[in-house]
Coordinates of C-alpha atoms and ligand atoms in Angstrom, one line a residue:
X17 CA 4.5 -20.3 61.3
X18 CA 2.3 -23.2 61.8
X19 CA -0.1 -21.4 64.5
X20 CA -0.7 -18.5 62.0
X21 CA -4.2 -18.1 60.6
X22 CA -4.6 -19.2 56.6
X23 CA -5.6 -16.4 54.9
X24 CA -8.2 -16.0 51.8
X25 CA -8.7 -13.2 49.7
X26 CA -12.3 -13.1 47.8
X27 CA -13.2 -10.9 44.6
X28 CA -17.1 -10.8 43.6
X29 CA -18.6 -9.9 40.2
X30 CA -21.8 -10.3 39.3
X31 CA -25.4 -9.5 41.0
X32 CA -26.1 -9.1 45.2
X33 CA -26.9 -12.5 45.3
X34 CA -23.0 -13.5 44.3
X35 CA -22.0 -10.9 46.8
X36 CA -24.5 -12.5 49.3
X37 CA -22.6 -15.8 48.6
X38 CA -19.4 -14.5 48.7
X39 CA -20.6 -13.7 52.6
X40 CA -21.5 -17.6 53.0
X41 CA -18.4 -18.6 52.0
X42 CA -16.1 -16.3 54.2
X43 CA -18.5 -17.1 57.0
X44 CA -17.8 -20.8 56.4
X45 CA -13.8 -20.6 55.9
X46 CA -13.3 -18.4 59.4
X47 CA -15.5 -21.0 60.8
X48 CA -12.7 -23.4 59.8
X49 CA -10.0 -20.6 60.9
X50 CA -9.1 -18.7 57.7
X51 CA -8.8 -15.1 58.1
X52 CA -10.0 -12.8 55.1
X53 CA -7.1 -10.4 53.7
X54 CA -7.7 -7.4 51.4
X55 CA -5.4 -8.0 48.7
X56 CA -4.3 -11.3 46.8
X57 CA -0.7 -11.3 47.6
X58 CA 0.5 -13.9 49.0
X59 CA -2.9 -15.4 50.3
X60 CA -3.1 -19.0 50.7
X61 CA -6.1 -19.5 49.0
X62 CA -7.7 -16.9 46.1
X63 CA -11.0 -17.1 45.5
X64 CA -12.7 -15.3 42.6
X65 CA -17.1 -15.2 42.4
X66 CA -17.8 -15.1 38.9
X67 CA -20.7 -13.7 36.9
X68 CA -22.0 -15.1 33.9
X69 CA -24.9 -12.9 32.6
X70 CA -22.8 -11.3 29.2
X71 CA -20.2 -12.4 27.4
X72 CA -17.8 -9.3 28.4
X73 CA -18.4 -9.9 32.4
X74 CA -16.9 -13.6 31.7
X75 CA -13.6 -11.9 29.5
X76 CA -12.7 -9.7 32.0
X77 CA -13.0 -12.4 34.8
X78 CA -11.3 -14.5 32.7
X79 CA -8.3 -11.5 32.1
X80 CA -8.5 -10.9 35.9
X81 CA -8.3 -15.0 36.7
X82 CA -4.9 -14.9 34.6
X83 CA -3.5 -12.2 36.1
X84 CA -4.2 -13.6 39.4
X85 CA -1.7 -15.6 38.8
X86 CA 1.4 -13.2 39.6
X87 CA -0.1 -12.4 42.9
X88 CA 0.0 -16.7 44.0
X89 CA 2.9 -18.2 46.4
X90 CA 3.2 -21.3 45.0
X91 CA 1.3 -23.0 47.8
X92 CA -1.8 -20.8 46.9
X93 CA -5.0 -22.4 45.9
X94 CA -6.8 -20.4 43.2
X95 CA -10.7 -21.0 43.5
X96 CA -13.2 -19.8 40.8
X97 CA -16.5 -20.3 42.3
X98 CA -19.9 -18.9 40.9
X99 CA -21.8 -18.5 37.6
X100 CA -19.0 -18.9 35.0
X101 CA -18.0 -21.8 37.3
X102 CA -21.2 -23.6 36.9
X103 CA -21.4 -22.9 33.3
X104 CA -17.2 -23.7 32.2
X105 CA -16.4 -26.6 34.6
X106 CA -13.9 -28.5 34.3
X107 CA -13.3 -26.2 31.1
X108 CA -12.0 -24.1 33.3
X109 CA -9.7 -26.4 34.6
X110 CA -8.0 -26.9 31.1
X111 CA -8.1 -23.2 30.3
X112 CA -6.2 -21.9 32.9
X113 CA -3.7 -24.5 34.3
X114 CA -3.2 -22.3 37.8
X115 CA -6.8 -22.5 38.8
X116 CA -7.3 -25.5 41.2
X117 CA -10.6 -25.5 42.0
X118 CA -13.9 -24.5 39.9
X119 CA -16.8 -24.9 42.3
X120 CA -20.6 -23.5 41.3
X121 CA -23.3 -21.9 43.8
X122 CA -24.6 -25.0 45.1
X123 CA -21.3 -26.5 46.2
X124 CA -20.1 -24.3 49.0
X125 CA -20.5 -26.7 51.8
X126 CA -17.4 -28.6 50.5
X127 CA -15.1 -25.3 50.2
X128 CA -12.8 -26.5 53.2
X129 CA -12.5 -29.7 52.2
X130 CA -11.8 -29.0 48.7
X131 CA -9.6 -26.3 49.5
X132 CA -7.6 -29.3 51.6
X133 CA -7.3 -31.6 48.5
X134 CA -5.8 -28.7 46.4
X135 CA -3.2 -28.1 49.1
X136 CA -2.2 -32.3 48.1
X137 CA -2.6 -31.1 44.2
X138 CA -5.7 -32.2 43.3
X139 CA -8.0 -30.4 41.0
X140 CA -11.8 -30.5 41.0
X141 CA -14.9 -29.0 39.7
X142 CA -17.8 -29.0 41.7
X143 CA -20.7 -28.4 39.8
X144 CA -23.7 -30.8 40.9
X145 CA -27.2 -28.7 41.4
X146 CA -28.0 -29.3 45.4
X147 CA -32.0 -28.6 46.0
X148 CA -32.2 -29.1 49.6
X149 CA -29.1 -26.6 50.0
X150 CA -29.8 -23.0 51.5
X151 CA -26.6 -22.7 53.4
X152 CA -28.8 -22.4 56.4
X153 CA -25.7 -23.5 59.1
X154 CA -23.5 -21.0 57.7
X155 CA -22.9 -17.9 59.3
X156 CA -22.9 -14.9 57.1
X157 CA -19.5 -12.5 57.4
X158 CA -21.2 -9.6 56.5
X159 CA -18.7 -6.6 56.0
X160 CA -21.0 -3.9 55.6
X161 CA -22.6 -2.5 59.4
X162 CA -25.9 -0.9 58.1
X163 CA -27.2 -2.8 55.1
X164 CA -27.9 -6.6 54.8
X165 CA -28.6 -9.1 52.0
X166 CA -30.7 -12.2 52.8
X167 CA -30.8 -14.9 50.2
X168 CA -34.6 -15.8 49.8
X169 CA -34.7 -18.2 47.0
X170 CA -32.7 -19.7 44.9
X171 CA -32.0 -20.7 41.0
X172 CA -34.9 -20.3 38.5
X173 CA -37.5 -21.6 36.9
X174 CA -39.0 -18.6 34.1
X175 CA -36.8 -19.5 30.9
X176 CA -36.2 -16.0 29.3
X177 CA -34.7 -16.8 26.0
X178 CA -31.1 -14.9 26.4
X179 CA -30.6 -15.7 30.1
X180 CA -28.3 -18.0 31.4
X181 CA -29.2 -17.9 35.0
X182 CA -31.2 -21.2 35.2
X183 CA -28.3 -23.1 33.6
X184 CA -26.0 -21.5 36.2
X185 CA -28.2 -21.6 39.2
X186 CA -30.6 -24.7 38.7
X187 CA -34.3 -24.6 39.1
X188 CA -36.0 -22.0 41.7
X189 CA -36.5 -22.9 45.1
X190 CA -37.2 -21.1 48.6
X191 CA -35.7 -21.2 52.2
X192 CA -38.2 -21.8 54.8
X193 CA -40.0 -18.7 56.5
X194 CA -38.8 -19.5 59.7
X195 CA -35.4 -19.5 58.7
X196 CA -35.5 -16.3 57.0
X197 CA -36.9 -14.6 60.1
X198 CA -34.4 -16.3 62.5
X199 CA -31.6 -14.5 60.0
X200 CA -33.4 -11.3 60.3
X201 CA -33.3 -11.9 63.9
X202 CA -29.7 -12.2 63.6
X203 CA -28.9 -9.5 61.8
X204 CA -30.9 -7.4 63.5
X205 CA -28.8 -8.3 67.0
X206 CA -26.0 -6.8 65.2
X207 CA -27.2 -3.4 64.8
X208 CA -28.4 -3.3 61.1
X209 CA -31.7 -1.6 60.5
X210 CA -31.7 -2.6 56.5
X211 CA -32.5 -5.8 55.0
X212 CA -32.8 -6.5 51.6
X213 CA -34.8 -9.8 50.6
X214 CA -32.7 -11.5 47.6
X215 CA -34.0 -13.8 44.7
X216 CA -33.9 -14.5 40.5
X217 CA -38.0 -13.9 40.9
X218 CA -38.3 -13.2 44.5
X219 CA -41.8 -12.4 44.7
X220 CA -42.7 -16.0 43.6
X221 CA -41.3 -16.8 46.6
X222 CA -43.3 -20.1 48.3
X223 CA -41.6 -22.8 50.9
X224 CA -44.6 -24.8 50.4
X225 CA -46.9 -23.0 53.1
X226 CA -46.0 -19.2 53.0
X227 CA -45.7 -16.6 49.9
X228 CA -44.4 -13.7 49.5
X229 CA -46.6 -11.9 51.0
X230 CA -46.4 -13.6 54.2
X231 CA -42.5 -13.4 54.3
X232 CA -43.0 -9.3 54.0
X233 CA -45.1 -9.2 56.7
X234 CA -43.0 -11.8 59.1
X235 CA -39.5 -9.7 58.4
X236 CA -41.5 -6.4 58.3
X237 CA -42.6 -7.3 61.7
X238 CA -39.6 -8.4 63.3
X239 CA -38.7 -5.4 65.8
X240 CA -35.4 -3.3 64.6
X241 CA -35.9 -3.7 61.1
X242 CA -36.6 -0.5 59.5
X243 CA -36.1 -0.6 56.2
X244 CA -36.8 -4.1 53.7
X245 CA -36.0 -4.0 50.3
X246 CA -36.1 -7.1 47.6
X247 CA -35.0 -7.5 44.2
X248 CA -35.7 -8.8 41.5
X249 CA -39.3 -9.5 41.7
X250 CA -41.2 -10.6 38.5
X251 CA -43.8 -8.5 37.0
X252 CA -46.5 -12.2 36.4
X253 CA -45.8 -12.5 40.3
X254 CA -47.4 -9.4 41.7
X255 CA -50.2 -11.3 43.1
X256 CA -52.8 -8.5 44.9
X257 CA -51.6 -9.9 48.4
X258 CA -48.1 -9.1 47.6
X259 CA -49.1 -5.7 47.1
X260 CA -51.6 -5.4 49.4
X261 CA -48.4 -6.7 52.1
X262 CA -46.1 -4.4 50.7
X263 CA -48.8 -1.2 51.2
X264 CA -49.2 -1.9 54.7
X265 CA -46.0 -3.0 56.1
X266 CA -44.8 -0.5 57.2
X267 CA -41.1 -0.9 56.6
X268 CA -41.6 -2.2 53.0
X269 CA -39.6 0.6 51.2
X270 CA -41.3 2.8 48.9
X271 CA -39.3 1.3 45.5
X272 CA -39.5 -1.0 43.2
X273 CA -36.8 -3.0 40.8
X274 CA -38.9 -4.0 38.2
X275 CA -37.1 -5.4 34.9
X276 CA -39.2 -4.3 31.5
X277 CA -36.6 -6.0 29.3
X278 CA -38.5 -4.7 26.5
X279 CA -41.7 -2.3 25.9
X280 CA -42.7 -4.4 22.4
X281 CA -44.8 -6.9 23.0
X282 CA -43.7 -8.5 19.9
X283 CA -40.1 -8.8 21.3
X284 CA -40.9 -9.4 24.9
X285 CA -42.8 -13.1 23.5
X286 CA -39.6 -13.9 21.7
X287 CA -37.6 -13.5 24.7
X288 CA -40.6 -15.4 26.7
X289 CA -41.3 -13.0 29.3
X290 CA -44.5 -14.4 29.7
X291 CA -45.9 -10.3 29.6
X292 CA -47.3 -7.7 27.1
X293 CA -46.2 -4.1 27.0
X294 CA -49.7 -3.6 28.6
X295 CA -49.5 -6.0 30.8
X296 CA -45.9 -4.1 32.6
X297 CA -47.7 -1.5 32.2
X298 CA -50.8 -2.0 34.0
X299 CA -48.3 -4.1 36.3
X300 CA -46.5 -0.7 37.1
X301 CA -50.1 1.2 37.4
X302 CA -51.2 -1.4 40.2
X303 CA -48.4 -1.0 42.3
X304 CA -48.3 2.8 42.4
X305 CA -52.0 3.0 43.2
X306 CA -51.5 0.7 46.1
X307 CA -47.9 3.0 47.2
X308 CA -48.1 6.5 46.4
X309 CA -45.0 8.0 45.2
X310 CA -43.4 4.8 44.9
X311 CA -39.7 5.0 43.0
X312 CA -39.5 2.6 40.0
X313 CA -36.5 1.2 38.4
X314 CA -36.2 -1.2 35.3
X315 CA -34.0 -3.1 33.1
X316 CA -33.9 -3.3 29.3
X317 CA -32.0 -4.9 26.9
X318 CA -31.5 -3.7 23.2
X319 CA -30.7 -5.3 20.3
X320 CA -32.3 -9.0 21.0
X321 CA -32.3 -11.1 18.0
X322 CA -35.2 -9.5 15.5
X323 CA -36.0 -6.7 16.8
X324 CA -36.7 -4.2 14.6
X325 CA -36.6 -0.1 14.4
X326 CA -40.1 0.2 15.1
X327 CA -39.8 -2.3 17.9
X328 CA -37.0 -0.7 19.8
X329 CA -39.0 2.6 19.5
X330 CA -41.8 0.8 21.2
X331 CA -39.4 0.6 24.2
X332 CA -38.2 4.5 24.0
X333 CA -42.2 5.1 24.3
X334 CA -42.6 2.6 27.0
X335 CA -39.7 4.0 28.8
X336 CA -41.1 7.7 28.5
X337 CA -45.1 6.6 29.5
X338 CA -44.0 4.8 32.4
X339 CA -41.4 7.1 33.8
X340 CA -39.0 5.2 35.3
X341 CA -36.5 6.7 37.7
X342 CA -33.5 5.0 36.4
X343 CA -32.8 2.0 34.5
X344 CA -29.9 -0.6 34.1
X345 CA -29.3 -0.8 30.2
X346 CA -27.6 -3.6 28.1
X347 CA -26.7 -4.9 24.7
X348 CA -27.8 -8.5 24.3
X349 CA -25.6 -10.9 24.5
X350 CA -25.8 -14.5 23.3
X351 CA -25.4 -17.6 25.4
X352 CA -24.4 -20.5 24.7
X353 CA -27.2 -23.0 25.1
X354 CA -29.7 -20.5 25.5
X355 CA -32.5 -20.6 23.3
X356 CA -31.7 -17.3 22.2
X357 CA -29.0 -18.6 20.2
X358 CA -31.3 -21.1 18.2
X359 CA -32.9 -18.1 16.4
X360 CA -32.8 -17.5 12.9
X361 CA -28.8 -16.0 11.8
X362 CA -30.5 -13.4 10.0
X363 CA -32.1 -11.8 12.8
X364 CA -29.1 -10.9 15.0
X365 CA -28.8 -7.2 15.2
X366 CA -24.8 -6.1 14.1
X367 CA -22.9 -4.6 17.0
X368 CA -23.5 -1.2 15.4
X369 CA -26.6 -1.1 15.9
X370 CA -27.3 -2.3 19.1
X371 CA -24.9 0.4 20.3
X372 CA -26.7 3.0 18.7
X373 CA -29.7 1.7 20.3
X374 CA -28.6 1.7 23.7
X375 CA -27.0 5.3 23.1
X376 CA -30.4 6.6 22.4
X377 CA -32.5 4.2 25.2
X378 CA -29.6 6.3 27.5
X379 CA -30.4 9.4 26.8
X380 CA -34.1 8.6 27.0
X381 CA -33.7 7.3 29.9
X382 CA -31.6 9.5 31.6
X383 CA -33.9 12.8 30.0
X384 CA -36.8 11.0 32.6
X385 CA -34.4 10.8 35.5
X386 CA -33.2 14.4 35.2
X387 CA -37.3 15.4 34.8
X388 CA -38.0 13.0 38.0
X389 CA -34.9 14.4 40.2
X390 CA -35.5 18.5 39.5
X391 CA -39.1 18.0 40.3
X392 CA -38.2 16.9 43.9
X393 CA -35.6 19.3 44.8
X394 CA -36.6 21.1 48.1
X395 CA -38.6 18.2 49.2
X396 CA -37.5 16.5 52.4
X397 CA -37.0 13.0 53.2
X398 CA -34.9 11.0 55.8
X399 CA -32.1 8.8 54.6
X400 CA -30.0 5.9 56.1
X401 CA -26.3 6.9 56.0
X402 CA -24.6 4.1 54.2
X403 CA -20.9 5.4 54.0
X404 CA -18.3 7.9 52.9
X405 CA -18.5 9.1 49.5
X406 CA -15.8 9.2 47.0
X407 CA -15.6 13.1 47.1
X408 CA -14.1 14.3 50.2
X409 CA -15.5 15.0 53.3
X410 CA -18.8 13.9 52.0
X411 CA -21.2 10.8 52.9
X412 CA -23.4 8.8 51.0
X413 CA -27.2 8.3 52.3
X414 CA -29.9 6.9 50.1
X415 CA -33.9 7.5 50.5
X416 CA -36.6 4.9 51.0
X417 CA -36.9 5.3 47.7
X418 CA -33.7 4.5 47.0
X419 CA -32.5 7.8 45.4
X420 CA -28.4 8.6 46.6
X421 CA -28.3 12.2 48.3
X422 CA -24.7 13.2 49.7
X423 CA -24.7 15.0 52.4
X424 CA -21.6 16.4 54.6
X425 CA -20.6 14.9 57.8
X426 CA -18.1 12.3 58.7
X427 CA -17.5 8.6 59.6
X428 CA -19.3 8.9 63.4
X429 CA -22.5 9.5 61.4
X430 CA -22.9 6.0 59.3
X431 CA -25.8 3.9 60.3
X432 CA -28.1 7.0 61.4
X433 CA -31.3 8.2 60.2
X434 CA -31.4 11.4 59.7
X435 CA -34.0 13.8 58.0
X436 CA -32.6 15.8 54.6
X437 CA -33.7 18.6 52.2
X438 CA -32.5 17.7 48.7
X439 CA -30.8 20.9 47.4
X440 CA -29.2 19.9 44.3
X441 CA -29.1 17.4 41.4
X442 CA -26.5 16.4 39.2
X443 CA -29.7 14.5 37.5
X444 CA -28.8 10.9 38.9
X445 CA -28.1 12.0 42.2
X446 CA -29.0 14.6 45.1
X447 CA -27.1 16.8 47.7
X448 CA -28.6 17.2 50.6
X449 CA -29.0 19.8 53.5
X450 CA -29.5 18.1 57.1
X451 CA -32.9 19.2 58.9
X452 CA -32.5 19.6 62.7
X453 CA -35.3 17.3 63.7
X454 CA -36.5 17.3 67.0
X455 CA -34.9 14.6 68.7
X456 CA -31.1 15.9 67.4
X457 CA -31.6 19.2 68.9
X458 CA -30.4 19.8 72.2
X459 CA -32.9 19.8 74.5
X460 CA -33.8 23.1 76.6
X461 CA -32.8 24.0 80.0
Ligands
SAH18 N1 -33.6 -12.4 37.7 C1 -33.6 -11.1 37.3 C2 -32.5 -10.7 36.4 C3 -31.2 -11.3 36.5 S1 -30.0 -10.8 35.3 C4 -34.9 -10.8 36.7 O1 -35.4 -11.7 36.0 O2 -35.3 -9.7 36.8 C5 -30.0 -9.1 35.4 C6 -30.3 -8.4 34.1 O3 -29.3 -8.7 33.1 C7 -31.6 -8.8 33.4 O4 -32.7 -8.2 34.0 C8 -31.4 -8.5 32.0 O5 -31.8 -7.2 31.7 C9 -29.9 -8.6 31.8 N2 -29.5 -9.8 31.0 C10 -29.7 -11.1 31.3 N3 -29.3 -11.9 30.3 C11 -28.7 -11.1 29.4 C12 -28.1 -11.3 28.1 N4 -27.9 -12.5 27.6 N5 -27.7 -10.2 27.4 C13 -27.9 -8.9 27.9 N6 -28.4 -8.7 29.1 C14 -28.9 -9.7 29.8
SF4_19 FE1 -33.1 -14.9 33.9 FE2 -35.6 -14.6 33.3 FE3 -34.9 -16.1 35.4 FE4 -34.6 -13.4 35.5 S1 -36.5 -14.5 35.3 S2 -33.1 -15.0 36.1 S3 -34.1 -13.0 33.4 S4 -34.6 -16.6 33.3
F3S20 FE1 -24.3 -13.1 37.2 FE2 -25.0 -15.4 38.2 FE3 -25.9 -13.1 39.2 S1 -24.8 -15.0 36.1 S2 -26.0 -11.8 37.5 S3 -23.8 -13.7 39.2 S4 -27.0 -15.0 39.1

């Protein structure tokens, strides 16, 4: 039927800002009329967001892009957008003979279009860098009611040695303050209470009159925003107004993502993280003086190219002084074209052993977690209800400091702030009791 809606079904990978984009994008195509469908049969066009941070996220993309291909009519048009779409190109476009179009994060804008020239059989890859683009006339389709991502910043411009993020995302720039605040406005209108701030580094965050600091305060002020979040900040860009901002805005949430990589000095300089083991460490010490209590979470990767046994133990100390809460671990991965993979051959550490390294960082790190999580039960705290849990009749809330507690109720309840006791831990995450506060209890009379 020709007054029937085309239809697109989008599949993310990756990190929030990918998901973020994936918003842009099915803002911009119902803009143009398409309606979004949750499975790939039979949609007219398929697009999958791709993630290029390790070698495996690419192979199973790369599996899930060719079995895609059993779910296409034959008009469908098969998109692969993102990281591994920047990076491949039109490499893509020879590998897998079904994809039509290959279009990386700066080249959005042209979706519809493109999408047109694929229905007349053409095949492209988009994968120019854009500076000026921010995406600022698209509309965000935002699926989830009580949390929001706003896109900050984009690209890069550190140089980590194993990361392939400034190759797939270009070099770093930031959308203007104003902008940002007339999103949060936005947002805001449409009930959510939760905003997280989203960029590579995104507390070096400047639009050429206002840092970070200033954008914490501007969101943190905008009335109906409750809760701000960002991630991933860089430790070298904790300026003292950024913390100073975060301590006294008062909806600046009481966590922190903030990736270690590595606790050996030795090994942070060959991956150029531009820090010291001290230097994270006083990092860490500076921010929980300024925000008591505050929740920190890391990433690490093991087995980078020389390091050694006395290295890695450097970061099972590191992990244990610091006392993280939780931590993302990972095996390193080469890249191509990242310096990384110009190292000397001899120093690459054999699968073996970087999987008995990360088995052991686990454990470490989970031992700290379980410590962290039984020391806090019977403490109250309110939480945001996000949405059902997996298990049964339960829902999933999260802290300020961004700690999970389930808690029963049912669907009526997502959205609302309610105060819990946490009365049980499975070691990564809480149950929860709900404390009659007084505003939920009926009043008197
Ligand atoms: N911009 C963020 C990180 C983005 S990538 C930041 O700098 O904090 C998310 C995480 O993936 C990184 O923190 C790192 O721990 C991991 N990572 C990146 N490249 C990797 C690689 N080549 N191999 C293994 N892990 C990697
Ligand atoms: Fe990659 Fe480093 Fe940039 Fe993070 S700061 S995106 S790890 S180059
Ligand atoms: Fe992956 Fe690109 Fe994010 S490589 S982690 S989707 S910036």
């Amino acid at each position: 039927m020709a007054s029937e809606s085309p239809t697109v079904y989008i599949e993310t990978y990756g990190c929030q800002m990918n998901v973020s984009d994936s918003e842009l994008m099915l803002g911009r195509l119902a803009e143009y009329g398409y309606r979004e469908v949750d499975a790939p049969d039979g949609a007219d066009v398929i697009l999958v967001n791709t993630c290029a941070i390790r070698d495996h996220a690419e192979q199973r993309v790369l599996g899930r892009i060719g079995e895609l291909k059993r779910h296409m009519k034959s008009t469908t048009v098969l998109g692969v957008t993102g990281c591994m779409a920047q990076r491949l190109g039109p490499r893509l476009l020879e590998r897998a003979k079904h994809v039509a179009l290959v279009i990386g994060p700066d080249g959005y804008r042209a979706l519809p279009s493109l999408i047109e020239s694929a229905r007349h059989g053409e095949r492209v890859a988009k994968v120019d860098f854009d500076l000026e683009e921010h995406y600022e006339d698209f509309r965000a389709r935002r699926v989830d009611g009580v949390s929001a991502w706003i896109p900050v910043q984009r690209g890069c411009d550190y140089r980590c040695t194993y990361c392939i993020v400034p190759t797939t995302r270009g070099p770093e720039r930031s959308r203007a303050l104003a902008d940002v605040i007339r999103e949060t406005h936005e947002i805001v209108a449409q009930g959510i209470t939760e905003i997280t701030l989203l960029g590579q580094t995104v507390n070096s965050y400047y639009d050429g009159t206002h840092d970070f600091a200033d954008l914490l305060r501007a969101v943190g002020a905008v009335p109906g925003v409750r809760r701000l979040r960002f991630t991933s900040p860089h430790p070298n860009d904790f300026s003292d107004a950024v913390i100073e901002a975060m301590a006294t805005t008062g909806a600046v949430c009481e966590h922190v993502h903030l990736p270690m990589q590595s606790g050996s000095t030795t090994t942070l300089k060959r991956m150029l993280r531009r820090y010291t083991r001290e230097e994270y460490a006083e990092c860490a010490r500076r921010l929980r003086a300024a925000i008591p209590g505050l929740a920190l979470t890391t990433d690490i990767i093991v087995g980078f190219p020389g390091e050694t046994e006395e290295e890695f133990a450097e970061t099972l100390t590191a992990v244990r002084e610091i006392g993280f809460d939780d931590a993302y671990t990972f095996k390193f991965s080469a890249r191509e074209g990242t310096p990384a993979t110009r190292l000397p051959e001899a120093w690459t550490v054999s699968d073996e052993v970087a999987s008995d390294r990360l088995e052991r960082l686990i454990d470490t790190v989970r031992e700290g977690t379980r410590a962290i999580n039984m020391s806090m039960l019977g403490t109250r705290h309110e939480v945001l209800v996000e949405k059902l849990a997996r298990r049964g009749t339960l829902l999933q809330t999260r802290t300020r400091h961004h700690r999970t507690v389930l808690i029963p109720g049912d669907d009526s309840m997502i959205g609302r702030y309610l105060m819990t006791e946490l009365t049980g831990t499975t070691g990564s995450t809480f149950t929860g009791a709900v404390v009659p506060t007084r505003a939920a209890l009926p009043l008197a009379g």
